[in-house]
Amino acid sequence: MFSNLFLKSFRILLLPFSILYWAGIAIRNWFYDRGYSKSATFGLPLICVGNLSVGGTGKSPMVEYLVRLLHEQFKTATLSRGYKRKTKGYALADAQSTALEIGDEPMQFHLKFPEVPVAVGEERIVAIPQLLHDRPDTQVIVLDDAFQHRAVKAGLNILLTDYSNLYTRDFYLPTGDLRDLKSGARRAQIIIVTKCPPDLDTKKRNAIIAELKPLPEQEVFFTTIEYGQLYQIMGQKVPPPSLDTEVLLVTGIANPKPLEKYLLQYCKSYNLQSYADHHIFTIDDLKDIRRKFDDLDAPGKIILTTEKDAVRLSKFSNEIADWPFFVIPVRHRFLFQQEAQFNARVINFIKEFTPQTSTYGKKK
């Protein structure tokens, strides 16, 4: 409690830097809005998944949702930055790829959908032509976390905002979490309020829509987090956990609170070993995790982590061969029976796309 109050007070002291940050992104967006800086378009459907803040809105599960929706009907590929990878430039995932080479989230996509091309590249405007060169049969590209990268203009922008921290109530870095202008929400065709309570009522839904003030052509959807069945991908095989199982939760994600809340319903108690978002685990971290796990005084106990964290921990498969390591998958579930409406909106965008709009490579 004290640490949270201290952090909030400290961030308020950074308000002058937030004003400078706001000025910088306002100028940058002004150049794009006025056409002085150009946004390239490409001759195929681009679907952008992003947000206005830093981390924690559910971008990765939404990319997975879209890939699951599209890849059997269209030749689908994904393109990410590859945050915190140890390499630079463009790369296409293959059988030898690791999370250190392409990033944890792209590696997660690659493992879950091995038949779908997964590429990374800091400069999307450069990476897209390289991806199309490598996979010329690609029909649609899902751009992960690219909403603020205006050098490329996607045909369908899906903007995510966390129910517990709507962008309308947030402030700019470093005082708040916003990394783009609130007015940037106007560039989205779809706004999704994520991580909603599963029992969200219509009155609260309408109040949020009124607060977001969507444009007439914008659609607003609501999703909740849905956790799947725990599965074991490494370590000593043990029976599935029960309500009496003691859990050590190991996370390196931006916002573990929804998972922590879920665990309180799933088991009688849990212990947390938390790291920063996209944390690169070391052998010393492994020793800390093992020490904390050994200290748990319970006949039945497991280590639980997220799919994204599991990708980064997999390099220690030999070291944790005898650990009871479980993974919990996460998915978006649409509320208010909106799933069919959302799916139709995405698929119709692809089917109705006209490829004559490409401006990449043209002189301005």
Short mmCIF file of C-alpha atoms in Angstrom, two decimals, residues 225-231 241-251 253 255-274 296 301-306 309 326-330:
data_model
loop_
_atom_site.label_atom_id
_atom_site.label_comp_id
_atom_site.label_asym_id
_atom_site.label_seq_id
_atom_site.Cartn_x
_atom_site.Cartn_y
_atom_site.Cartn_z
CA ILE A 225 -10.40 -12.31 -19.84
CA GLU A 226 -11.06 -16.03 -20.06
CA TYR A 227 -8.47 -18.44 -18.69
CA GLY A 228 -8.15 -21.85 -20.25
CA GLN A 229 -7.28 -25.25 -18.84
CA LEU A 230 -3.88 -25.44 -17.18
CA TYR A 231 -1.38 -27.60 -19.07
CA PRO A 241 -3.81 -29.06 -9.39
CA SER A 242 -6.81 -29.04 -7.06
CA LEU A 243 -8.24 -26.43 -4.72
CA ASP A 244 -5.79 -27.57 -2.04
CA THR A 245 -2.73 -27.12 -4.26
CA GLU A 246 -0.25 -24.45 -3.20
CA VAL A 247 0.69 -22.27 -6.19
CA LEU A 248 3.82 -20.25 -6.87
CA LEU A 249 2.85 -17.77 -9.58
CA VAL A 250 5.81 -16.61 -11.68
CA THR A 251 5.04 -13.68 -13.97
CA ILE A 253 3.87 -9.39 -17.63
CA ASN A 255 -0.51 -6.39 -15.53
CA PRO A 256 -0.76 -9.64 -13.54
CA LYS A 257 -3.71 -8.43 -11.40
CA PRO A 258 -6.47 -10.18 -13.42
CA LEU A 259 -4.57 -13.45 -13.16
CA GLU A 260 -4.01 -12.97 -9.43
CA LYS A 261 -7.73 -12.32 -8.98
CA TYR A 262 -8.56 -15.46 -10.92
CA LEU A 263 -6.18 -17.54 -8.80
CA LEU A 264 -8.02 -16.51 -5.64
CA GLN A 265 -11.05 -18.28 -7.08
CA TYR A 266 -9.04 -21.23 -8.33
CA CYS A 267 -7.04 -22.12 -5.22
CA LYS A 268 -7.10 -21.29 -1.53
CA SER A 269 -3.82 -19.35 -1.65
CA TYR A 270 -0.89 -18.52 -3.89
CA ASN A 271 2.56 -16.98 -3.70
CA LEU A 272 3.84 -14.44 -6.21
CA GLN A 273 7.27 -14.10 -7.80
CA SER A 274 6.88 -11.06 -10.04
CA LEU A 296 6.33 -23.68 0.36
CA LYS A 301 2.42 -27.56 -4.88
CA ILE A 302 3.08 -26.33 -8.41
CA ILE A 303 4.72 -23.47 -10.27
CA LEU A 304 2.33 -21.61 -12.55
CA THR A 305 3.22 -19.12 -15.26
CA THR A 306 1.75 -17.48 -18.36
CA ASP A 309 6.64 -16.27 -19.62
CA PHE A 326 2.16 -25.46 -15.37
CA VAL A 327 1.04 -22.86 -17.90
CA ILE A 328 -2.30 -21.06 -18.05
CA PRO A 329 -3.59 -19.85 -21.44
CA VAL A 330 -5.63 -16.67 -21.77
#
